[in-house]
PDB file of C-alpha atoms in Angstrom:
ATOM      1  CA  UNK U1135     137.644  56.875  67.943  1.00  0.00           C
ATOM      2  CA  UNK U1136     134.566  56.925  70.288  1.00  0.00           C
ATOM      3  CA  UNK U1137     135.609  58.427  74.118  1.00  0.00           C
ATOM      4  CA  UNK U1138     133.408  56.809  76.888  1.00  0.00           C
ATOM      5  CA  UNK U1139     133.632  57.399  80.339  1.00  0.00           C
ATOM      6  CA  UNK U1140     133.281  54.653  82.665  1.00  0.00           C
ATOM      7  CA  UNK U1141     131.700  56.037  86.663  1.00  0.00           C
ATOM      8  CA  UNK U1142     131.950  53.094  88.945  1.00  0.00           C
ATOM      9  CA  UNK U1143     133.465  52.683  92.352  1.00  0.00           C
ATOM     10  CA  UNK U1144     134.490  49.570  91.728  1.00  0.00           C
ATOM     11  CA  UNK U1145     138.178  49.363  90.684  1.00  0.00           C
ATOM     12  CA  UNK U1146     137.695  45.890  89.248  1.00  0.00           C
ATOM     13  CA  UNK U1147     134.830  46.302  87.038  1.00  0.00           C
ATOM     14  CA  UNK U1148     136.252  50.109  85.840  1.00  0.00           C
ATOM     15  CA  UNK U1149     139.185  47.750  84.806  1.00  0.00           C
ATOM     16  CA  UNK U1150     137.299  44.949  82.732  1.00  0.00           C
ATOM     17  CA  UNK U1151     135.210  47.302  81.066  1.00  0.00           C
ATOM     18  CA  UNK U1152     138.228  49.506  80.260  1.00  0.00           C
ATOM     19  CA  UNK U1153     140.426  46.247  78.913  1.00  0.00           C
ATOM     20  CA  UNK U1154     137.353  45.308  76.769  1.00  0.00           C
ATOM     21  CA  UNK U1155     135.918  48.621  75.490  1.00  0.00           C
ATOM     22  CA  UNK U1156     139.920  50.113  74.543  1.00  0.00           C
ATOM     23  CA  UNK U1157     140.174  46.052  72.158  1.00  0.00           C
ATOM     24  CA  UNK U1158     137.023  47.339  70.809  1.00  0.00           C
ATOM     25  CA  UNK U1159     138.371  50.406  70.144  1.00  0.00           C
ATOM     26  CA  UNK U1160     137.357  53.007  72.111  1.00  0.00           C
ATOM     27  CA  UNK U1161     139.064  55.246  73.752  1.00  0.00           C
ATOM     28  CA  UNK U1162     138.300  54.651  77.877  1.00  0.00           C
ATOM     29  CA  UNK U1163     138.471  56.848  80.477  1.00  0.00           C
ATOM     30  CA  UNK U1164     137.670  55.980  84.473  1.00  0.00           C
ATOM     31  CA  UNK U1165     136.199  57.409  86.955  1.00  0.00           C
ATOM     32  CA  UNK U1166     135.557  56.190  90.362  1.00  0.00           C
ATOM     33  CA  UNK U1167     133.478  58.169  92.123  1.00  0.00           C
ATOM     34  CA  UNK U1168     129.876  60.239  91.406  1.00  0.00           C
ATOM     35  CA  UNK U1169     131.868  63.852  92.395  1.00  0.00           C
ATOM     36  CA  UNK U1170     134.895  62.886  89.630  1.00  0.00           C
ATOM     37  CA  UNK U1171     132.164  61.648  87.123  1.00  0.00           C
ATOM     38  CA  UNK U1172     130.364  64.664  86.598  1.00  0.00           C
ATOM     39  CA  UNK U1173     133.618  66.618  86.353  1.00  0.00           C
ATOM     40  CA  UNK U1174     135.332  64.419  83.619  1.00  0.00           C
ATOM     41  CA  UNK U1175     132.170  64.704  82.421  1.00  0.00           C
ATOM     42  CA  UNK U1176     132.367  68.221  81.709  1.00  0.00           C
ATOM     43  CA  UNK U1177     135.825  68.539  80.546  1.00  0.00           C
ATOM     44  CA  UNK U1178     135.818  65.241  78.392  1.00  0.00           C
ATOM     45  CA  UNK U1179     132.647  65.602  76.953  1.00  0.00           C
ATOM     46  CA  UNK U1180     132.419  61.926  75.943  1.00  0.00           C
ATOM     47  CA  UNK U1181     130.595  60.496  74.012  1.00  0.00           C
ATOM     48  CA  UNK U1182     128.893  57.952  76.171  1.00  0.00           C
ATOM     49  CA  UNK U1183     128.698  57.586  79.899  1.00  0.00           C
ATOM     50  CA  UNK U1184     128.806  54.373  81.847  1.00  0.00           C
ATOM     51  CA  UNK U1185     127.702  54.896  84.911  1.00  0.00           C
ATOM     52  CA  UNK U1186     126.814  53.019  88.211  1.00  0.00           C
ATOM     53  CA  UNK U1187     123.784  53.291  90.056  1.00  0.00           C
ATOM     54  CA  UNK U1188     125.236  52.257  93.814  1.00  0.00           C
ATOM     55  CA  UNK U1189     128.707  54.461  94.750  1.00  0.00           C
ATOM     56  CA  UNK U1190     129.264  56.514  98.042  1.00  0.00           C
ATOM     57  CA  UNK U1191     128.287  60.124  98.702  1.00  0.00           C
ATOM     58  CA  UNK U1192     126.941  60.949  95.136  1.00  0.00           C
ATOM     59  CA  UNK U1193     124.465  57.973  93.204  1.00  0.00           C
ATOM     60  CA  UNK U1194     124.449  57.286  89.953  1.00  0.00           C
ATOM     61  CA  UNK U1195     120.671  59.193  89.950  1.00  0.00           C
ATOM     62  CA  UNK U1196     122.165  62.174  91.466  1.00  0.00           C
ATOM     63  CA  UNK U1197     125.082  62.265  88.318  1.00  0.00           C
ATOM     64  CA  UNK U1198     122.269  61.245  85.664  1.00  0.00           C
ATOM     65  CA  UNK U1199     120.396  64.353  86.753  1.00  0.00           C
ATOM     66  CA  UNK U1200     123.218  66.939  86.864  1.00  0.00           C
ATOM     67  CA  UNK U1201     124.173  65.301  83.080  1.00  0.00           C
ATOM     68  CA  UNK U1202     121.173  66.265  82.336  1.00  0.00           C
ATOM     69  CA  UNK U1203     120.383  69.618  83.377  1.00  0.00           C
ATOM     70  CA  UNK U1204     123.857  70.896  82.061  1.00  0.00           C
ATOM     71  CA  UNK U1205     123.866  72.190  78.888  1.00  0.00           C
ATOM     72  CA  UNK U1206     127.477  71.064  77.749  1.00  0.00           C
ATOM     73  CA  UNK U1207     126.611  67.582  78.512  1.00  0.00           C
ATOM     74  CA  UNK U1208     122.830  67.270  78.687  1.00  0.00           C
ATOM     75  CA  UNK U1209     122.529  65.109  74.794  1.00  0.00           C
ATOM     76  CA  UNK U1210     125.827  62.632  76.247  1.00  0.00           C
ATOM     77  CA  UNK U1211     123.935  59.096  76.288  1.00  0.00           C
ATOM     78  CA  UNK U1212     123.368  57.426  79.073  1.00  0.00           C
ATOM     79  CA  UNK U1213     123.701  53.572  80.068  1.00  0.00           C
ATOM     80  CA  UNK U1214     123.403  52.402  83.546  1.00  0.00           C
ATOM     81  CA  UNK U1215     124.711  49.686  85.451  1.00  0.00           C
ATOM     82  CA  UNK U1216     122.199  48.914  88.252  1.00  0.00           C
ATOM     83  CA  UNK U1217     122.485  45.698  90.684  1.00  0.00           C
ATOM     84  CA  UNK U1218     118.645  46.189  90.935  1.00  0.00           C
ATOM     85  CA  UNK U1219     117.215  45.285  88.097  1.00  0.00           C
ATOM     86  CA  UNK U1220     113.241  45.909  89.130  1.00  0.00           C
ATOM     87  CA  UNK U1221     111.003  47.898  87.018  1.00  0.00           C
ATOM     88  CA  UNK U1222     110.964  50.880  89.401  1.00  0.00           C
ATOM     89  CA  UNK U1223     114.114  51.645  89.207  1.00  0.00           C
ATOM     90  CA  UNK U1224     114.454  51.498  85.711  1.00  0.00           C
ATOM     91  CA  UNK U1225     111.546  54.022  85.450  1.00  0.00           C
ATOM     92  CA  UNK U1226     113.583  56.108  88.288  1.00  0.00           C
ATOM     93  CA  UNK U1227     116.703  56.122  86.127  1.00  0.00           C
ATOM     94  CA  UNK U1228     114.305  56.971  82.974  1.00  0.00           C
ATOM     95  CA  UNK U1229     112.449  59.597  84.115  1.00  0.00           C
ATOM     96  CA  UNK U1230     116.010  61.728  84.374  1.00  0.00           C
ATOM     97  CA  UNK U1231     117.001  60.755  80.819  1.00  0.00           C
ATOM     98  CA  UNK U1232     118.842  57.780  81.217  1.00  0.00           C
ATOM     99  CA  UNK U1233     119.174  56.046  77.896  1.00  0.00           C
ATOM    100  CA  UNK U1234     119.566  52.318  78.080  1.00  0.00           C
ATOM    101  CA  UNK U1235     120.320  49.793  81.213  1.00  0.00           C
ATOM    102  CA  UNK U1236     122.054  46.932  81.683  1.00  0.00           C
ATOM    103  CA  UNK U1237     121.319  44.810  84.893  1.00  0.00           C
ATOM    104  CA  UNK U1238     124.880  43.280  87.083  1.00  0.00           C
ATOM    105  CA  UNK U1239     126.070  40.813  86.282  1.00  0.00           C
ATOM    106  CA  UNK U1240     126.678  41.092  82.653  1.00  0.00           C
ATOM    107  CA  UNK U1241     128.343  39.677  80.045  1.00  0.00           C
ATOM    108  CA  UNK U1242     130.709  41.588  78.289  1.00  0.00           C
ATOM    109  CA  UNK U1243     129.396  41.033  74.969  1.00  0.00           C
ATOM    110  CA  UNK U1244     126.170  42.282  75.697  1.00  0.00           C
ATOM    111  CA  UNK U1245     127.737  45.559  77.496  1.00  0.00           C
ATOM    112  CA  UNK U1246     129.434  45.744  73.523  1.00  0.00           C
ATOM    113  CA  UNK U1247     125.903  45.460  71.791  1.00  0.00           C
ATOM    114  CA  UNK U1248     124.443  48.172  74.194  1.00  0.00           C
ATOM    115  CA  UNK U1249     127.494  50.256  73.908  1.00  0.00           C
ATOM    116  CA  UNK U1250     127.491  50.224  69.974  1.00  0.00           C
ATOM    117  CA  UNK U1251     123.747  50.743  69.536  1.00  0.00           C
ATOM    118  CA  UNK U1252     124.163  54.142  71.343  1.00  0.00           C
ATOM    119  CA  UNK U1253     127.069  54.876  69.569  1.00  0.00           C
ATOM    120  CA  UNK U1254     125.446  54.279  66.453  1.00  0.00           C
ATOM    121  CA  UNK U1255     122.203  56.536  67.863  1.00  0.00           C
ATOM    122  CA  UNK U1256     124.542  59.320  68.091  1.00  0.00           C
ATOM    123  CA  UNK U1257     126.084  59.142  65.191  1.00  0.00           C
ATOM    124  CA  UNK U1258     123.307  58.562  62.844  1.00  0.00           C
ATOM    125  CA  UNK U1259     121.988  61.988  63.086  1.00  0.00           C
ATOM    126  CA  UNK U1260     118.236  62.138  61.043  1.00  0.00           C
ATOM    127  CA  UNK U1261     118.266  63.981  57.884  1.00  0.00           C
ATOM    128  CA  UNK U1262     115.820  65.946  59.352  1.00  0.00           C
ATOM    129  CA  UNK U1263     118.315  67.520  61.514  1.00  0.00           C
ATOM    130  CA  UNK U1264     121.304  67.709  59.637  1.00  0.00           C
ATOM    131  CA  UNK U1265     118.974  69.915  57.031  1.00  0.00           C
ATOM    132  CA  UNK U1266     116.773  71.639  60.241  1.00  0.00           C
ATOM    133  CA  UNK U1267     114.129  70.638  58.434  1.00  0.00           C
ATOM    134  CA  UNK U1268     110.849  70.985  60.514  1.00  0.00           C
ATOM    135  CA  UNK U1269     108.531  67.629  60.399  1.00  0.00           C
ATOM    136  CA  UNK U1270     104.632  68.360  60.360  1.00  0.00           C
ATOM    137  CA  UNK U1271     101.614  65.393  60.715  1.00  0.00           C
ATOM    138  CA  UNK U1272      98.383  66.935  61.198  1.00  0.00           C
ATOM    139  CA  UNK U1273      98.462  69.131  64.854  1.00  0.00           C
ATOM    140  CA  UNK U1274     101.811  67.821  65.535  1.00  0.00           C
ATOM    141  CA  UNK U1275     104.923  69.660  64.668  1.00  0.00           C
ATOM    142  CA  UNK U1276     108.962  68.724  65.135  1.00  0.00           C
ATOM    143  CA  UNK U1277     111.056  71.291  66.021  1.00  0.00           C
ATOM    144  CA  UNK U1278     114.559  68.929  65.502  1.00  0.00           C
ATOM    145  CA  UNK U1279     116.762  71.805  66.831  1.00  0.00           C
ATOM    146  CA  UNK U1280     115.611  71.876  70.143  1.00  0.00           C
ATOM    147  CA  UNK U1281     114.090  68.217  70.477  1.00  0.00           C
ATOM    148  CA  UNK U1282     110.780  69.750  70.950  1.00  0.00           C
ATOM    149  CA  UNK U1283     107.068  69.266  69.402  1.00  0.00           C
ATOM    150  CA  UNK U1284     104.401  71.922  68.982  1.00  0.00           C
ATOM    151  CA  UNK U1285     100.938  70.964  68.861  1.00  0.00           C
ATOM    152  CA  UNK U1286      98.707  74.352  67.652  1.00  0.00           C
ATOM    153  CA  UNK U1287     101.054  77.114  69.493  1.00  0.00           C
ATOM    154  CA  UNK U1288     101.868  75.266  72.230  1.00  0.00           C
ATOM    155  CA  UNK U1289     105.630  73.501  72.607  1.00  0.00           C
ATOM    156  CA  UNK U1290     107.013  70.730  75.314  1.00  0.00           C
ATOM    157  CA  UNK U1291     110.809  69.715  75.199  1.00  0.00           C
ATOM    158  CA  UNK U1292     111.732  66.277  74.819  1.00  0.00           C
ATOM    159  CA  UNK U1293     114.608  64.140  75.767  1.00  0.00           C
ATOM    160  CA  UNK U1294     116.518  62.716  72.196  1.00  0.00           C
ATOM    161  CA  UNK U1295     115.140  59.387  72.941  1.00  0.00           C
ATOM    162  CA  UNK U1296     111.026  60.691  73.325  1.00  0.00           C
ATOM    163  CA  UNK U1297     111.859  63.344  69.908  1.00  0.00           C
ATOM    164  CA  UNK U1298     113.461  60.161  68.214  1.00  0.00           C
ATOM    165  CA  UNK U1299     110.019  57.948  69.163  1.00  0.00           C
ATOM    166  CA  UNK U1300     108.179  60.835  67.974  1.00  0.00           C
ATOM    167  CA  UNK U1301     109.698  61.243  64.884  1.00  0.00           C
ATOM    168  CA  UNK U1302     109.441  57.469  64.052  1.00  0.00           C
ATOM    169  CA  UNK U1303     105.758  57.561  64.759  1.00  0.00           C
ATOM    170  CA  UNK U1304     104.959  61.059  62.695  1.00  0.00           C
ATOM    171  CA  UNK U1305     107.159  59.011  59.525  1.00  0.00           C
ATOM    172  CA  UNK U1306     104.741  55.888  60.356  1.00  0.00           C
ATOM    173  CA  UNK U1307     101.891  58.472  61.248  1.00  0.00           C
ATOM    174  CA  UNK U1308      98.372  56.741  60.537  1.00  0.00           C
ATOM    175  CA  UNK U1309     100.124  53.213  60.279  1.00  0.00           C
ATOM    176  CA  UNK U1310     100.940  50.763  63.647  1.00  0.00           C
ATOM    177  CA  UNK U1311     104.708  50.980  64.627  1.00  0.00           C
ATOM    178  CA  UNK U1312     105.503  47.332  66.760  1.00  0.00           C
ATOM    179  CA  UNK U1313     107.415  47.384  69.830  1.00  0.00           C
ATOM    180  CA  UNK U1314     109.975  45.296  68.029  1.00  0.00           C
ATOM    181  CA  UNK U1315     110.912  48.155  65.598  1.00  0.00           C
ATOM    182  CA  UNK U1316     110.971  50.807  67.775  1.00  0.00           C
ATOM    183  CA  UNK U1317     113.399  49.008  70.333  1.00  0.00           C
ATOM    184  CA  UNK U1318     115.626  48.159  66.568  1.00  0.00           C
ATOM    185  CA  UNK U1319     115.220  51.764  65.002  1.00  0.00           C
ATOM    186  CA  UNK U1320     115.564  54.189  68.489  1.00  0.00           C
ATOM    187  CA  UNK U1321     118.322  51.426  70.564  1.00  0.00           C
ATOM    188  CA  UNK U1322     119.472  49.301  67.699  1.00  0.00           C
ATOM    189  CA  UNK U1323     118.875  45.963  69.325  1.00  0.00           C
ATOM    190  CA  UNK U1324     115.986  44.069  70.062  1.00  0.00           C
ATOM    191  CA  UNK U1325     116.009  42.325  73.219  1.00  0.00           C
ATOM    192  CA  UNK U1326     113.068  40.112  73.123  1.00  0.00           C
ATOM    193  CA  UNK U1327     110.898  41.090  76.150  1.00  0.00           C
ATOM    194  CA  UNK U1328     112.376  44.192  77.325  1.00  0.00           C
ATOM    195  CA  UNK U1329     109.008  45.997  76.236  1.00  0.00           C
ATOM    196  CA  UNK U1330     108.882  47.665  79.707  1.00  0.00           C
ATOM    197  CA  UNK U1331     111.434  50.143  78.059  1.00  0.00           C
ATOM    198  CA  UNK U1332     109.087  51.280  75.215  1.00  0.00           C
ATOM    199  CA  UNK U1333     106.012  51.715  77.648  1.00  0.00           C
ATOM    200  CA  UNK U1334     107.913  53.608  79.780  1.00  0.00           C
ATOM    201  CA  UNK U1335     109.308  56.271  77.594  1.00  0.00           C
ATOM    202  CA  UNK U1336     105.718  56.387  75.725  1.00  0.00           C
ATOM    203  CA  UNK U1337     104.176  57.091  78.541  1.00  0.00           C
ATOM    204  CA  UNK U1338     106.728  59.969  79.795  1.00  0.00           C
ATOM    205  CA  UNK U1339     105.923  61.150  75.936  1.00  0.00           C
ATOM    206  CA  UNK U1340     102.259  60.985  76.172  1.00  0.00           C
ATOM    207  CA  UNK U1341     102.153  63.008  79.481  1.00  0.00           C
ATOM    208  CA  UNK U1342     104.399  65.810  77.909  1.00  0.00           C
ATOM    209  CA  UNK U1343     102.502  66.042  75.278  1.00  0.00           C
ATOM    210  CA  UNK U1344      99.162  65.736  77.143  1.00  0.00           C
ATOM    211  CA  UNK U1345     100.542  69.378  78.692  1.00  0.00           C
ATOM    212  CA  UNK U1346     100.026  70.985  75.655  1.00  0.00           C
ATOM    213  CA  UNK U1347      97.086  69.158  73.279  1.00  0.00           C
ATOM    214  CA  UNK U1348      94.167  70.692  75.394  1.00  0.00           C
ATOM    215  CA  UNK U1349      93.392  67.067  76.251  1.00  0.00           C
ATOM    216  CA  UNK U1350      93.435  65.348  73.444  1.00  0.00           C
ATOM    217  CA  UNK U1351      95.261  61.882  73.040  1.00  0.00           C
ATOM    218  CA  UNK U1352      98.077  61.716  69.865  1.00  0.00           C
ATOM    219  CA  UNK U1353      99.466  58.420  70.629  1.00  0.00           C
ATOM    220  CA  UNK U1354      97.557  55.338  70.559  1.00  0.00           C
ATOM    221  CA  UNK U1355      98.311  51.623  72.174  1.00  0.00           C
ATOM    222  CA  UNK U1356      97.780  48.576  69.219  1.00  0.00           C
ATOM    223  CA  UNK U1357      97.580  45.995  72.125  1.00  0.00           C
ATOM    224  CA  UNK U1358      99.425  43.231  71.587  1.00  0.00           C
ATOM    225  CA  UNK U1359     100.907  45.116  68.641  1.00  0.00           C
ATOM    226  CA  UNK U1360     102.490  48.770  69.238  1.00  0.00           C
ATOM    227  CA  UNK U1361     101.878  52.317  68.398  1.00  0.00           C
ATOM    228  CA  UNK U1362     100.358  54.605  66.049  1.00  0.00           C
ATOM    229  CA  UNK U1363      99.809  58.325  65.591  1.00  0.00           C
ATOM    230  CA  UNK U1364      96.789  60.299  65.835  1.00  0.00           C
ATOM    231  CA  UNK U1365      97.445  63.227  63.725  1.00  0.00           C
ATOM    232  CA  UNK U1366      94.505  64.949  64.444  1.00  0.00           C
ATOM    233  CA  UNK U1367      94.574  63.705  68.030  1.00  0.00           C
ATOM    234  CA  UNK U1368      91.327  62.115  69.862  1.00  0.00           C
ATOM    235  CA  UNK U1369      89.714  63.311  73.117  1.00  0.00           C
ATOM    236  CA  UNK U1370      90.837  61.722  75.941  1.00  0.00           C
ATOM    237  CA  UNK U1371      88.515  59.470  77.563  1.00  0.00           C
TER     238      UNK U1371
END
């Protein structure tokens, strides 16, 4: 049985979420404040968080980031529930490792489909993991232990979600991946036009891994298409 935790100050949404997540058979726990978040957090260990962006004292940010940054509960995904649904803040809420969003009001169904694509993200741990096999395409190399990638002797950590993009390019290397399978393979779902997500995360990926290529470009943009890897990498323009 799957343990989520639910952060959100309001009473009557911790409720509905709670009713509807325990007849789809997880088990729920609440939490209604940032402060009692992070510490359930910690001693639960769930695995998913639901957390709100907009509650007193401590944000939703603020409890994102200290997920993150501890190592106990730093791999826990992620899915936010924002009232503001604009670009920026998804790219705020992205650029500390949140996983997924999902804009109020929603429908409970669609809180189900994001909730059992991470799940299933979790669960379906690549082979190249469960065997700590290390992945190599031309410069670039997977370390799946630590969600890293080495390019020549050089190594940047990655959050899961930029080492699982990776990966999926390096198994596609040389060949376009579309937007469209990336959002099915890495999220499970494909929303249609939510291809703000994918740009955002590529580009997070790109700059980390602009740190340590000596300038040279690994990921390219198939406009109108998707992505493909540069093994050998290209000099940036």
């Amino acid at each position: 049985m799957s343990k989520i935790l639910v952060v959100d100050d309001d009473e009557a949404i911790n409720e509905l979420i709670k009713i509807n997540l325990e007849l789809f058979g997880c088990d729920v726990i609440c939490a209604f404040d940032g402060i009692q978040g992070f510490t359930l957090a910690k001693q639960e260990l769930p695995d998913l968080i639901i957390l709100d962006v907009m509650m007193p004292d401590v944000d939703g940010y603020t409890v994102a980031k200290r997920v993150r940054e501890n190592e106990s509960t730093k791999n826990i995904p992620i899915l936010m529930l924002t009232a503001m649904g604009q670009l920026e803040d998804k790219v705020k809420g992205f650029d500390i490792g949140v996983d997924d969003y999902l804009v109020k009001p929603f429908e409970m169904e669609e809180l189900k489909v994001r909730v059992r694509a991470l799940l299933k993200r979790v669960r379906a741990i690549p082979e190249s993991l469960a065997t700590k096999e290390i992945l190599t395409a031309g410069d670039i190399t997977l370390l799946p232990e630590t969600y890293s990638v080495k390019i020549k002797d050089k190594i940047a950590k990655l959050t899961p979600i930029e080492f699982d993009i990776l990966n999926l390019l390096v198994q596609n290397h040389d060949c376009m991946v579309s937007s469209s399978k990336l959002l099915q393979d890495i999220w499970g779902y494909a929303p249609g036009d939510d291809v703000e997500t994918i740009r955002v995360h590529i580009r997070h990926l790109r700059t980390k891994i602009k740190k340590i290529s000596d300038g040279k470009e690994y990921i390219e943009t198939i406009y109108g298409g998707g992505y493909r890897l540069l093994p050998e990498g290209k000099p940036a323009k």
